[in-house]
Short mmCIF file of C-alpha atoms in Angstrom, two decimals:
data_model
loop_
_atom_site.label_atom_id
_atom_site.label_comp_id
_atom_site.label_asym_id
_atom_site.label_seq_id
_atom_site.Cartn_x
_atom_site.Cartn_y
_atom_site.Cartn_z
CA CYS Y 1 126.80 16.99 52.71
CA TRP Y 2 128.24 19.14 55.45
CA LEU Y 3 129.35 22.80 55.44
CA ASP Y 4 131.75 24.80 57.56
CA VAL Y 5 132.10 28.54 57.07
CA TYR Y 6 134.88 30.53 58.79
CA SER Y 7 135.27 34.27 59.04
CA ASP Y 8 138.48 35.64 60.59
CA ASN Y 9 139.39 32.02 61.43
CA GLU Y 10 136.31 31.67 63.60
CA LEU Y 11 133.62 29.10 62.83
CA VAL Y 12 130.44 30.84 61.69
CA ILE Y 13 128.40 27.74 60.73
CA ASN Y 14 128.80 23.96 60.91
CA GLN Y 15 125.77 22.21 59.51
CA PHE Y 16 124.69 19.00 57.79
CA PHE Y 17 122.30 19.17 54.81
CA GLN Y 18 119.99 16.70 53.09
CA SER Y 19 118.97 16.68 49.47
CA GLY Y 20 116.92 19.76 48.58
CA ASP Y 21 118.04 21.82 51.64
CA THR Y 22 119.05 25.40 51.03
CA TYR Y 23 121.00 27.86 53.14
CA THR Y 24 121.64 31.58 52.72
CA LEU Y 25 124.35 33.54 54.57
CA LYS Y 26 125.37 37.17 54.18
CA ILE Y 27 129.11 37.39 54.80
CA GLU Y 28 131.91 39.74 53.83
CA LYS Y 29 135.40 38.67 52.57
CA PRO Y 30 137.66 37.27 53.74
CA PHE Y 31 136.04 33.95 54.57
CA LYS Y 32 136.61 30.23 54.03
CA VAL Y 33 134.13 27.51 53.10
CA VAL Y 34 134.82 23.85 53.73
CA VAL Y 35 132.41 21.35 52.12
CA GLY Y 36 132.16 17.60 52.46
CA ASN Y 37 130.49 15.48 49.76
CA ALA Y 38 131.31 18.36 47.45
CA ASP Y 39 129.99 16.71 44.30
CA ASN Y 40 126.47 17.19 45.60
CA VAL Y 41 126.70 20.85 46.53
CA GLU Y 42 125.75 23.92 44.53
CA GLY Y 43 126.80 27.30 45.77
CA LEU Y 44 126.75 30.94 44.78
CA TYR Y 45 128.62 34.02 46.04
CA ASN Y 46 127.43 37.40 44.77
CA GLY Y 47 125.66 35.67 41.91
CA ASN Y 48 128.76 33.67 40.82
CA THR Y 49 128.83 29.88 40.89
CA ILE Y 50 131.28 28.35 43.32
CA ASP Y 51 133.13 25.30 41.95
CA PHE Y 52 133.30 22.82 44.90
CA ILE Y 53 134.22 19.83 42.80
CA THR Y 54 137.40 20.65 40.80
CA ASN Y 55 139.85 20.75 43.72
CA ALA Y 56 138.08 18.36 46.05
CA ASN Y 57 140.21 15.61 47.55
CA ARG Y 58 139.60 11.88 47.25
CA LEU Y 59 137.12 12.14 50.16
CA ARG Y 60 135.22 14.78 48.19
CA VAL Y 61 136.12 17.49 50.67
CA ASN Y 62 137.06 20.95 49.38
CA THR Y 63 138.14 24.20 50.94
CA ILE Y 64 137.44 27.47 49.09
CA ILE Y 65 139.06 30.66 50.34
CA PHE Y 66 137.64 33.98 49.49
CA ASN Y 67 140.33 36.57 50.16
CA ASP Y 68 139.78 40.28 50.60
CA GLU Y 69 141.06 41.17 47.10
#
């Protein structure tokens, strides 16, 4: 899979991952996560599971926006 994280519309990370890889990032809202091959990604934010699959497009790419609310 691949992962892009944006904070204030600036790219913070762009990285490819293999099976079994993990990544930890401390980040404050608002931010945006874009994930490719979303059905193979597990994510958490503040202990809550992030659903990358439900709104993924036919290419299995999903964008999750965490607003400052």
